[in-house]
């Protein structure tokens, strides 16, 4: 008869082998469910070519008319004289649809923005809780890497949660300090998620979610966090960072009636 420890080892191997395809199938189904909720963040101006341009990613939550993105993805100034309009970009049956939007709340400390869009509601993603994530967990994120360069084709990347760490660490020497780092060191610290994956500037604002359920746990950030975590090195790493979804919940409450 096979020893007990050998049987347990064999059972574990069978579980891993048989479970892997199921998990892969879960992600395939989840991507199809998530994509309709992922939008580009950009502007429309009738007199320019192309009239619609987008630079970041956002995702739909709540009642289907709320969109979450990174605050730095919102243009600082619009060309109002030429009727430039802020909004979201949607791929609709091979065509590009633009929905005007307004900023209803910002969270500069966590680089988040809450937009409200016009028109019919879109499919919304569910938000997770702080106890739903752990280091080593498998995740995925969907967005528009490099924005207009690659077009309105939402791409999905697998990731794992490498570590939950403070947003900024003290610089190695005073020569490495800058105004942003000093300001951040004096502000309340909060944890961020370091991901074992590569994201790109257009991915800013992408939802980071559970591959099996599509529940959102964080928001990709390629500017705020990298500028602080990697201020001591001359060439940014391929590491990606994300803002925990707790701060999305807090931001949505600001606009609650």
XYZ file of N, CA and C in Angstrom:
771
model
N 0.845 -1.196 0.000
C 0.000 0.000 0.000
C 0.882 1.248 0.000
N 0.477 2.273 -0.741
C 1.271 3.501 -0.841
C 1.266 4.243 0.496
N 2.439 4.712 0.966
C 2.501 5.467 2.224
C 1.581 6.684 2.186
N 1.130 7.096 3.369
C 0.167 8.196 3.457
C 0.725 9.486 2.863
N 1.993 9.825 3.203
C 2.542 11.087 2.704
C 2.663 11.078 1.192
N 2.919 9.876 0.622
C 3.015 9.770 -0.837
C 1.646 9.979 -1.475
N 0.596 9.413 -0.841
C -0.761 9.591 -1.360
C -1.166 11.057 -1.322
N -0.817 11.729 -0.202
C -1.168 13.143 -0.075
C -0.448 13.987 -1.123
N 0.829 13.670 -1.363
C 1.588 14.397 -2.376
C 0.992 14.195 -3.765
N 0.624 12.954 -4.070
C 0.037 12.638 -5.368
C -1.306 13.343 -5.535
N -2.104 13.364 -4.481
C -3.400 14.039 -4.535
C -3.221 15.531 -4.790
N -2.219 16.133 -4.142
C -1.953 17.556 -4.341
C -1.556 17.836 -5.780
N -0.715 16.973 -6.355
C -0.299 17.163 -7.741
C -1.486 17.070 -8.689
N -2.364 16.075 -8.449
C -3.559 15.940 -9.288
C -4.439 17.181 -9.175
N -4.565 17.718 -7.959
C -5.394 18.904 -7.744
C -4.846 20.099 -8.502
N -3.507 20.274 -8.440
C -2.890 21.403 -9.138
C -3.041 21.271 -10.648
N -2.798 20.054 -11.152
C -2.865 19.834 -12.595
C -4.289 20.011 -13.111
N -5.262 19.429 -12.399
C -6.642 19.503 -12.840
C -7.249 20.875 -12.598
N -6.741 21.593 -11.589
C -7.299 22.903 -11.271
C -6.805 24.005 -12.174
N -5.611 23.866 -12.757
C -5.037 24.927 -13.583
C -5.900 25.292 -14.775
N -6.389 24.297 -15.586
C -7.244 24.665 -16.709
C -8.518 25.376 -16.266
N -9.080 24.974 -15.132
C -10.299 25.610 -14.646
C -10.041 27.072 -14.328
N -8.899 27.364 -13.676
C -8.579 28.743 -13.359
C -8.350 29.550 -14.625
N -7.697 28.944 -15.627
C -7.473 29.631 -16.898
C -8.797 29.936 -17.575
N -9.729 28.956 -17.534
C -11.046 29.175 -18.120
C -11.788 30.280 -17.388
N -11.610 30.362 -16.066
C -12.242 31.422 -15.287
C -11.809 32.786 -15.796
N -10.527 32.976 -16.034
C -10.035 34.258 -16.490
C -10.577 34.592 -17.876
N -10.663 33.598 -18.750
C -11.221 33.836 -20.087
C -12.640 34.382 -19.968
N -13.446 33.769 -19.121
C -14.825 34.234 -18.931
C -14.860 35.582 -18.239
N -13.978 35.780 -17.262
C -13.974 37.033 -16.512
C -13.599 38.204 -17.403
N -12.626 38.028 -18.272
C -12.215 39.108 -19.181
C -13.403 39.588 -20.006
N -14.187 38.648 -20.541
C -15.338 39.027 -21.362
C -16.375 39.802 -20.551
N -16.467 39.495 -19.263
C -17.405 40.214 -18.403
C -16.876 41.585 -17.999
N -15.549 41.697 -17.854
C -14.936 42.944 -17.391
C -14.831 43.990 -18.504
N -14.499 43.567 -19.702
C -14.210 44.507 -20.792
C -15.295 45.566 -21.044
N -16.580 45.219 -21.021
C -17.595 46.259 -21.259
C -17.601 47.377 -20.223
N -16.938 47.149 -19.087
C -16.894 48.147 -18.012
C -15.632 48.996 -18.056
N -14.714 48.692 -18.974
C -13.435 49.409 -19.065
C -13.519 50.433 -20.189
N -13.169 51.681 -19.882
C -13.305 52.783 -20.840
C -12.005 53.567 -20.938
N -11.856 54.294 -22.029
C -10.741 55.225 -22.157
C -11.123 56.572 -21.555
N -10.149 57.284 -21.029
C -10.373 58.619 -20.468
C -9.732 59.636 -21.410
N -10.538 60.533 -21.946
C -9.979 61.472 -22.913
C -10.898 62.646 -23.184
N -10.745 63.232 -24.356
C -11.532 64.408 -24.715
C -12.007 64.323 -26.160
N -13.017 65.138 -26.469
C -13.548 65.252 -27.822
C -13.469 66.706 -28.251
N -12.966 66.925 -29.465
C -12.930 68.267 -30.051
C -13.181 68.118 -31.543
N -14.300 68.621 -32.000
C -14.754 68.375 -33.368
C -13.778 68.861 -34.422
N -13.040 69.944 -34.135
C -12.193 70.561 -35.158
C -10.799 69.955 -35.272
N -10.448 68.977 -34.455
C -9.124 68.384 -34.540
C -9.209 66.987 -35.136
N -8.078 66.442 -35.488
C -8.031 65.092 -36.057
C -6.925 64.281 -35.364
N -7.298 63.150 -34.736
C -8.668 62.659 -34.562
C -9.451 63.484 -33.544
N -10.745 63.517 -33.716
C -11.582 64.324 -32.834
C -11.590 63.775 -31.409
N -11.518 62.441 -31.286
C -11.510 61.793 -29.967
C -10.104 61.329 -29.641
N -9.620 61.706 -28.483
C -8.300 61.279 -28.022
C -8.418 60.817 -26.578
N -7.647 59.779 -26.222
C -7.667 59.312 -24.835
C -6.248 58.972 -24.391
N -5.987 59.141 -23.100
C -4.625 58.984 -22.573
C -4.548 58.022 -21.397
N -5.687 57.623 -20.853
C -5.690 56.782 -19.650
C -6.884 55.836 -19.707
N -7.007 55.035 -18.665
C -8.066 54.032 -18.555
C -8.958 54.362 -17.367
N -10.201 53.975 -17.448
C -11.123 54.083 -16.323
C -12.031 52.869 -16.302
N -12.807 52.722 -15.244
C -13.748 51.605 -15.179
C -15.027 52.043 -14.481
N -16.127 51.398 -14.872
C -17.465 51.779 -14.428
C -17.816 51.063 -13.132
N -18.430 51.802 -12.203
C -18.845 51.244 -10.914
C -20.228 51.778 -10.568
N -20.725 51.329 -9.432
C -21.966 51.883 -8.891
C -23.172 51.651 -9.768
N -23.853 52.754 -10.126
C -25.096 52.664 -10.891
C -24.871 52.591 -12.393
N -23.614 52.445 -12.825
C -23.324 52.343 -14.243
C -23.018 53.665 -14.910
N -23.070 54.752 -14.142
C -22.740 56.070 -14.687
C -21.554 56.712 -13.971
N -20.996 55.999 -13.014
C -19.800 56.471 -12.312
C -18.576 55.780 -12.882
N -17.529 56.555 -13.127
C -16.283 56.024 -13.666
C -15.137 56.434 -12.751
N -14.272 55.486 -12.421
C -13.103 55.734 -11.593
C -11.860 55.713 -12.472
N -10.944 56.660 -12.237
C -9.672 56.698 -12.956
C -8.635 57.377 -12.079
N -7.420 57.502 -12.592
C -6.393 58.277 -11.896
C -6.636 59.761 -12.132
N -6.443 60.569 -11.097
C -6.656 62.013 -11.241
C -5.712 62.622 -12.268
N -4.487 62.062 -12.372
C -3.546 62.654 -13.331
C -3.947 62.377 -14.775
N -4.927 61.487 -15.005
C -5.411 61.233 -16.355
C -6.419 62.263 -16.834
N -6.868 63.130 -15.926
C -7.810 64.194 -16.288
C -7.022 65.402 -16.784
N -7.316 65.928 -17.976
C -6.579 67.097 -18.481
C -6.659 68.271 -17.517
N -5.528 68.931 -17.318
C -5.501 70.081 -16.409
C -6.339 71.227 -16.958
N -6.325 71.390 -18.279
C -7.081 72.466 -18.914
C -7.711 71.950 -20.201
N -8.937 72.383 -20.454
C -9.622 72.061 -21.697
C -9.645 73.281 -22.604
N -9.607 73.040 -23.898
C -9.685 74.126 -24.878
C -11.153 74.493 -25.059
N -11.665 75.237 -24.101
C -13.090 75.561 -24.106
C -13.467 76.441 -25.287
N -12.539 77.259 -25.757
C -12.826 78.133 -26.900
C -13.177 77.326 -28.143
N -12.583 76.121 -28.246
C -12.861 75.239 -29.377
C -13.716 74.046 -28.967
N -14.429 74.207 -27.854
C -15.421 73.231 -27.372
C -14.831 71.841 -27.123
N -13.622 71.804 -26.552
C -13.060 70.520 -26.140
C -13.833 70.022 -24.925
N -14.229 68.763 -24.943
C -15.089 68.197 -23.907
C -14.439 66.988 -23.266
N -14.471 66.921 -21.930
C -13.973 65.770 -21.200
C -14.984 64.635 -21.275
N -14.490 63.405 -21.344
C -15.419 62.284 -21.346
C -14.723 60.949 -21.366
N -15.497 59.922 -21.642
C -14.961 58.560 -21.721
C -15.168 58.038 -23.139
N -14.287 57.117 -23.530
C -14.314 56.544 -24.869
C -14.666 55.063 -24.752
N -15.631 54.634 -25.543
C -16.136 53.270 -25.475
C -16.036 52.627 -26.855
N -15.591 51.392 -26.893
C -15.623 50.636 -28.132
C -16.979 49.969 -28.271
N -17.765 50.401 -29.248
C -19.124 49.901 -29.392
C -19.293 49.269 -30.767
N -19.218 47.909 -30.813
C -19.387 47.161 -32.054
C -18.420 47.649 -33.149
N -17.191 47.841 -32.760
C -16.171 48.243 -33.713
C -16.103 49.730 -33.949
N -17.030 50.483 -33.382
C -17.028 51.931 -33.534
C -16.636 52.595 -32.217
N -16.108 53.806 -32.317
C -15.706 54.556 -31.132
C -16.850 55.475 -30.716
N -17.276 55.304 -29.475
C -18.344 56.148 -28.933
C -17.771 57.029 -27.832
N -18.105 58.315 -27.867
C -17.638 59.245 -26.843
C -18.815 59.666 -25.973
N -18.628 59.580 -24.647
C -19.643 60.004 -23.688
C -19.110 61.188 -22.873
N -19.735 62.356 -22.953
C -19.298 63.481 -22.103
C -19.373 63.105 -20.630
N -18.476 63.693 -19.845
C -18.429 63.383 -18.416
C -18.032 64.627 -17.633
N -18.362 64.618 -16.356
C -17.952 65.687 -15.454
C -17.240 65.076 -14.256
N -16.292 65.809 -13.710
C -15.586 65.375 -12.507
C -16.423 65.779 -11.301
N -16.822 64.802 -10.504
C -17.644 65.109 -9.333
C -16.846 65.036 -8.038
N -15.699 64.380 -8.067
C -14.866 64.301 -6.859
C -13.449 63.914 -7.242
N -12.492 64.446 -6.501
C -11.076 64.105 -6.683
C -10.473 63.738 -5.335
N -9.468 62.896 -5.397
C -8.684 62.524 -4.217
C -7.212 62.646 -4.607
N -6.646 63.860 -4.523
C -5.259 64.060 -4.956
C -4.258 63.203 -4.186
N -4.513 62.952 -2.910
C -3.569 62.188 -2.093
C -3.387 60.772 -2.629
N -4.466 60.207 -3.198
C -4.395 58.853 -3.741
C -4.503 58.843 -5.262
N -4.458 60.035 -5.871
C -4.465 60.198 -7.326
C -5.665 59.515 -7.971
N -6.843 59.746 -7.395
C -8.068 59.157 -7.922
C -9.060 60.244 -8.312
N -9.899 59.935 -9.295
C -10.960 60.850 -9.706
C -12.224 60.060 -9.985
N -13.351 60.689 -9.691
C -14.673 60.088 -9.911
C -15.396 60.937 -10.956
N -15.721 60.313 -12.086
C -16.449 60.990 -13.151
C -17.881 60.481 -13.204
N -18.784 61.345 -13.684
C -20.159 60.941 -13.980
C -20.384 61.132 -15.469
N -20.855 60.079 -16.122
C -21.037 60.126 -17.565
C -22.502 60.332 -17.927
N -22.715 60.869 -19.126
C -24.059 61.058 -19.643
C -24.510 59.805 -20.394
N -25.793 59.707 -20.650
C -26.314 58.602 -21.439
C -26.696 57.395 -20.602
N -26.950 56.294 -21.305
C -27.403 55.065 -20.646
C -26.314 54.485 -19.752
N -26.749 53.782 -18.723
C -25.807 53.153 -17.791
C -25.022 52.046 -18.493
N -23.779 51.879 -18.066
C -22.909 50.820 -18.582
C -22.774 49.716 -17.522
N -22.338 48.523 -17.913
C -22.124 47.463 -16.921
C -21.097 47.909 -15.883
N -21.398 47.686 -14.618
C -20.529 48.134 -13.527
C -19.776 46.962 -12.913
N -18.572 47.247 -12.422
C -17.766 46.251 -11.729
C -17.999 46.354 -10.223
N -17.928 45.219 -9.544
C -18.076 45.188 -8.088
C -16.738 45.510 -7.429
N -16.803 46.150 -6.268
C -15.608 46.512 -5.518
C -15.406 45.554 -4.354
N -14.161 45.145 -4.135
C -13.842 44.239 -3.050
C -13.623 44.971 -1.741
N -13.229 44.221 -0.722
C -12.947 44.782 0.589
C -11.488 44.590 0.944
N -10.995 45.284 1.977
C -9.575 45.216 2.340
C -9.119 43.831 2.772
N -10.031 43.002 3.245
C -9.643 41.674 3.715
C -9.631 40.637 2.595
N -9.930 41.081 1.368
C -10.053 40.140 0.254
C -8.752 39.874 -0.483
N -7.665 40.538 -0.097
C -6.394 40.373 -0.808
C -5.296 39.940 0.149
N -4.323 39.218 -0.410
C -3.182 38.755 0.372
C -1.985 38.633 -0.549
N -0.805 38.797 -0.007
C 0.420 38.680 -0.801
C 0.500 37.295 -1.438
N 0.881 37.264 -2.710
C 0.942 36.021 -3.463
C -0.311 35.719 -4.252
N -1.372 36.494 -4.021
C -2.645 36.266 -4.700
C -2.541 36.563 -6.194
N -3.208 35.773 -7.002
C -3.268 36.005 -8.437
C -4.277 37.099 -8.749
N -3.905 37.994 -9.643
C -4.754 39.114 -10.035
C -4.654 39.306 -11.544
N -5.465 40.210 -12.071
C -5.374 40.595 -13.478
C -5.783 42.055 -13.588
N -5.330 42.731 -14.640
C -5.810 44.090 -14.885
C -6.019 44.281 -16.382
N -7.028 45.078 -16.706
C -7.419 45.310 -18.089
C -7.446 46.804 -18.370
N -6.827 47.211 -19.452
C -6.793 48.632 -19.792
C -6.190 48.867 -21.157
N -5.751 50.093 -21.379
C -5.248 50.511 -22.687
C -3.782 50.918 -22.594
N -2.861 49.960 -22.634
C -1.438 50.288 -22.553
C -1.031 51.216 -23.706
N -0.360 52.298 -23.359
C 0.120 53.303 -24.321
C -1.002 54.094 -24.973
N -2.238 53.937 -24.508
C -3.335 54.784 -24.958
C -3.553 54.769 -26.456
N -3.516 55.963 -27.073
C -3.821 56.123 -28.496
C -2.844 55.376 -29.395
N -1.638 55.113 -28.897
C -0.630 54.447 -29.724
C -1.117 53.077 -30.179
N -1.763 52.331 -29.286
C -2.255 50.991 -29.605
C -3.751 50.964 -29.874
N -4.425 52.084 -29.667
C -5.837 52.162 -29.995
C -6.752 51.634 -28.907
N -8.052 51.657 -29.215
C -9.076 51.286 -28.241
C -9.281 49.768 -28.233
N -8.225 49.081 -27.805
C -8.255 47.625 -27.723
C -7.802 47.242 -26.316
N -8.753 46.993 -25.446
C -8.429 46.695 -24.051
C -7.623 45.408 -23.944
N -6.471 45.504 -23.290
C -5.580 44.354 -23.120
C -5.558 43.943 -21.654
N -5.448 42.642 -21.428
C -5.433 42.109 -20.066
C -4.080 41.506 -19.742
N -3.578 41.801 -18.547
C -2.302 41.276 -18.082
C -2.532 40.512 -16.783
N -1.904 39.360 -16.677
C -1.907 38.629 -15.407
C -0.922 39.280 -14.448
N -1.195 39.163 -13.165
C -0.290 39.720 -12.157
C -0.427 38.911 -10.879
N 0.558 39.048 -10.022
C 0.419 38.528 -8.662
C 0.759 39.655 -7.705
N 0.156 39.627 -6.549
C 0.407 40.652 -5.543
C 1.724 40.321 -4.850
N 2.788 41.029 -5.245
C 4.124 40.722 -4.746
C 4.294 41.126 -3.290
N 3.790 42.319 -2.947
C 3.938 42.797 -1.567
C 2.982 43.958 -1.346
N 2.527 44.087 -0.116
C 1.780 45.265 0.315
C 2.748 46.112 1.128
N 3.052 47.314 0.640
C 4.128 48.116 1.228
C 3.700 49.576 1.345
N 4.429 50.371 2.132
C 4.119 51.806 2.224
C 4.324 52.481 0.876
N 3.565 53.556 0.633
C 3.659 54.236 -0.646
C 5.038 54.845 -0.864
N 5.714 55.267 0.192
C 7.025 55.883 0.024
C 7.919 55.484 1.179
N 9.186 55.271 0.873
C 10.187 54.980 1.882
C 11.148 56.154 1.976
N 11.728 56.429 3.139
C 12.700 57.509 3.240
C 13.832 57.317 2.249
N 14.263 58.408 1.625
C 15.355 58.341 0.657
C 16.637 57.889 1.328
N 17.527 57.301 0.531
C 18.781 56.798 1.069
C 19.674 57.920 1.568
N 19.543 59.101 1.008
C 20.331 60.247 1.450
C 19.555 61.516 1.158
N 19.949 62.618 1.787
C 19.241 63.878 1.574
C 19.335 64.334 0.134
N 20.357 63.901 -0.582
C 20.507 64.278 -1.982
C 19.452 63.661 -2.864
N 18.802 62.600 -2.391
C 17.768 61.932 -3.162
C 16.376 62.502 -2.889
N 16.260 63.421 -1.936
C 14.968 63.990 -1.594
C 14.554 65.042 -2.621
N 13.268 65.076 -2.933
C 12.728 66.152 -3.750
C 11.452 66.649 -3.095
N 10.824 67.673 -3.661
C 9.672 68.295 -3.021
C 8.506 67.326 -2.875
N 8.313 66.452 -3.880
C 7.211 65.495 -3.808
C 7.446 64.488 -2.694
N 8.689 63.999 -2.585
C 8.995 63.017 -1.550
C 8.860 63.626 -0.168
N 9.352 64.836 0.014
C 9.248 65.511 1.308
C 7.791 65.693 1.687
N 6.976 66.121 0.714
C 5.551 66.315 0.973
C 4.887 65.006 1.363
N 5.237 63.912 0.664
C 4.629 62.623 0.947
C 5.051 62.090 2.299
N 6.320 62.319 2.680
C 6.806 61.856 3.971
C 6.092 62.551 5.125
N 5.636 63.785 4.885
C 4.953 64.530 5.938
C 3.460 64.228 5.986
N 2.951 63.509 4.974
C 1.532 63.161 4.919
C 1.314 61.786 5.537
N 0.079 61.493 5.906
C -0.214 60.160 6.467
C 0.153 59.061 5.479
N 0.812 58.021 5.966
C 1.220 56.914 5.103
C 0.031 56.002 4.825
N 0.062 55.336 3.690
C -0.945 54.332 3.388
C -0.304 53.241 2.533
N -0.813 52.018 2.624
C -0.211 50.917 1.871
C -0.624 50.935 0.409
N 0.258 50.460 -0.447
C -0.053 50.271 -1.864
C 0.294 48.828 -2.231
N -0.183 48.399 -3.394
C 0.077 47.048 -3.861
C 1.171 47.072 -4.923
N 2.209 46.285 -4.707
C 3.263 46.116 -5.705
C 2.965 44.833 -6.464
N 2.881 44.950 -7.788
C 2.457 43.828 -8.620
C 3.614 43.244 -9.408
N 3.603 41.938 -9.535
C 4.581 41.244 -10.356
C 4.060 41.213 -11.793
N 4.072 42.385 -12.432
C 3.556 42.533 -13.796
C 4.053 43.870 -14.329
N 3.962 44.046 -15.628
C 4.378 45.294 -16.252
C 3.165 46.022 -16.802
N 2.962 47.250 -16.338
C 1.914 48.113 -16.866
C 2.572 49.280 -17.592
N 1.799 49.995 -18.372
C 2.321 51.101 -19.177
C 1.518 52.361 -18.887
N 2.019 53.542 -19.312
C 1.337 54.793 -18.953
C -0.163 54.807 -19.240
N -0.599 54.268 -20.387
C -2.026 54.251 -20.690
C -2.839 53.363 -19.779
N -2.169 52.472 -19.037
C -2.852 51.598 -18.080
C -3.269 52.331 -16.812
N -2.799 53.539 -16.621
C -3.181 54.290 -15.426
C -4.697 54.357 -15.317
N -5.235 53.923 -14.177
C -6.674 53.885 -13.978
C -7.300 52.538 -14.253
N -6.501 51.562 -14.696
C -7.045 50.227 -14.996
C -7.496 49.522 -13.715
N -8.599 48.773 -13.768
C -9.020 48.000 -12.603
C -8.140 46.765 -12.425
N -7.741 46.510 -11.188
C -7.010 45.290 -10.828
C -8.015 44.386 -10.124
N -8.237 43.201 -10.666
C -9.364 42.399 -10.189
C -9.016 40.925 -10.015
N -9.930 40.231 -9.340
C -9.806 38.793 -9.131
C -10.085 38.076 -10.457
N -9.179 37.212 -10.919
C -9.371 36.540 -12.206
C -10.595 35.635 -12.268
N -11.075 35.178 -11.123
C -12.220 34.270 -11.117
C -13.556 34.999 -11.023
N -13.578 36.124 -10.291
C -14.850 36.800 -10.027
C -14.999 38.158 -10.701
N -13.879 38.791 -11.054
C -13.940 40.133 -11.620
C -14.098 41.227 -10.575
N -14.093 40.878 -9.305
C -14.205 41.876 -8.234
C -12.926 42.720 -8.192
N -13.085 44.043 -8.165
C -11.945 44.962 -8.233
C -11.319 45.142 -6.856
N -9.979 45.013 -6.814
C -9.249 45.173 -5.561
C -8.339 46.398 -5.542
N -8.059 46.987 -6.715
C -7.121 48.112 -6.744
C -7.205 48.817 -8.091
N -6.478 49.943 -8.185
C -6.435 50.742 -9.406
C -4.970 50.955 -9.788
N -4.610 50.577 -11.011
C -3.233 50.769 -11.484
C -2.866 52.241 -11.433
N -1.660 52.532 -10.960
C -1.157 53.906 -10.943
C 0.290 53.912 -11.426
N 0.558 54.629 -12.506
C 1.894 54.633 -13.103
C 2.636 55.941 -12.914
N 2.052 56.879 -12.159
C 2.689 58.186 -11.993
C 2.957 58.498 -10.528
N 1.891 58.561 -9.725
C 2.039 58.941 -8.314
C 2.988 58.009 -7.579
N 2.753 56.706 -7.669
C 3.518 55.758 -6.866
C 4.942 55.597 -7.383
N 5.111 55.435 -8.706
C 6.459 55.225 -9.243
C 7.341 56.441 -8.976
N 6.742 57.640 -9.009
C 7.518 58.844 -8.755
C 8.011 58.948 -7.331
N 7.358 58.218 -6.419
C 7.758 58.234 -5.019
C 8.589 57.013 -4.652
N 8.097 55.834 -5.018
C 8.798 54.604 -4.660
C 10.144 54.502 -5.355
N 10.242 55.053 -6.580
C 11.445 54.856 -7.374
C 12.213 56.159 -7.586
N 12.034 57.108 -6.660
C 12.701 58.402 -6.800
C 14.213 58.298 -6.639
N 14.696 57.203 -6.052
C 16.128 57.060 -5.802
C 16.874 56.421 -6.971
N 16.153 56.009 -8.027
C 16.822 55.395 -9.164
C 16.586 56.225 -10.411
N 17.562 56.200 -11.332
C 17.492 57.053 -12.519
C 16.578 56.484 -13.599
N 16.477 55.159 -13.691
C 15.641 54.522 -14.708
C 14.525 53.755 -14.023
N 13.248 54.093 -14.297
C 12.146 53.396 -13.646
C 12.186 51.896 -13.921
N 11.783 51.123 -12.949
C 11.768 49.671 -13.087
C 10.537 49.225 -13.854
N 10.431 47.919 -14.113
C 9.244 47.364 -14.737
C 8.183 46.980 -13.732
N 8.400 47.303 -12.472
C 7.433 46.979 -11.427
C 6.200 47.876 -11.582
N 5.034 47.319 -11.319
C 3.798 48.095 -11.371
C 3.205 48.230 -9.970
N 2.448 49.303 -9.781
C 1.858 49.587 -8.484
C 0.372 49.871 -8.643
N -0.375 49.698 -7.550
C -1.809 49.930 -7.598
C -2.300 50.493 -6.265
N -3.314 51.353 -6.355
C -3.931 51.965 -5.181
C -5.066 51.067 -4.689
N -5.073 50.669 -3.418
C -6.130 49.786 -2.905
C -7.529 50.364 -3.104
N -8.498 49.492 -3.305
C -9.853 49.903 -3.641
C -10.556 50.599 -2.474
N -10.028 50.483 -1.280
C -10.601 51.201 -0.130
C -10.750 52.683 -0.428
N -9.751 53.240 -1.104
C -9.769 54.675 -1.386
C -10.770 55.019 -2.491
N -11.104 54.055 -3.330
C -12.178 54.248 -4.304
C -13.507 54.352 -3.568
N -13.720 53.471 -2.610
C -14.955 53.518 -1.823
C -15.097 54.864 -1.114
N -14.019 55.331 -0.529
C -14.046 56.624 0.172
C -14.383 57.759 -0.794
N -13.819 57.697 -2.009
C -14.060 58.737 -2.999
C -15.527 58.733 -3.436
N -16.103 57.562 -3.645
C -17.500 57.472 -4.065
C -18.433 58.028 -3.002
N -18.050 57.864 -1.746
C -18.897 58.380 -0.661
C -18.946 59.906 -0.659
N -17.920 60.552 -1.201
C -17.916 62.025 -1.248
C -19.072 62.555 -2.087
N -19.454 61.803 -3.125
C -20.525 62.261 -4.010
C -21.877 61.660 -3.644
N -21.916 60.852 -2.590
C -23.184 60.233 -2.184
C -24.136 61.303 -1.644
N -25.443 61.188 -1.953
C -26.415 62.174 -1.486
C -26.558 62.157 0.034
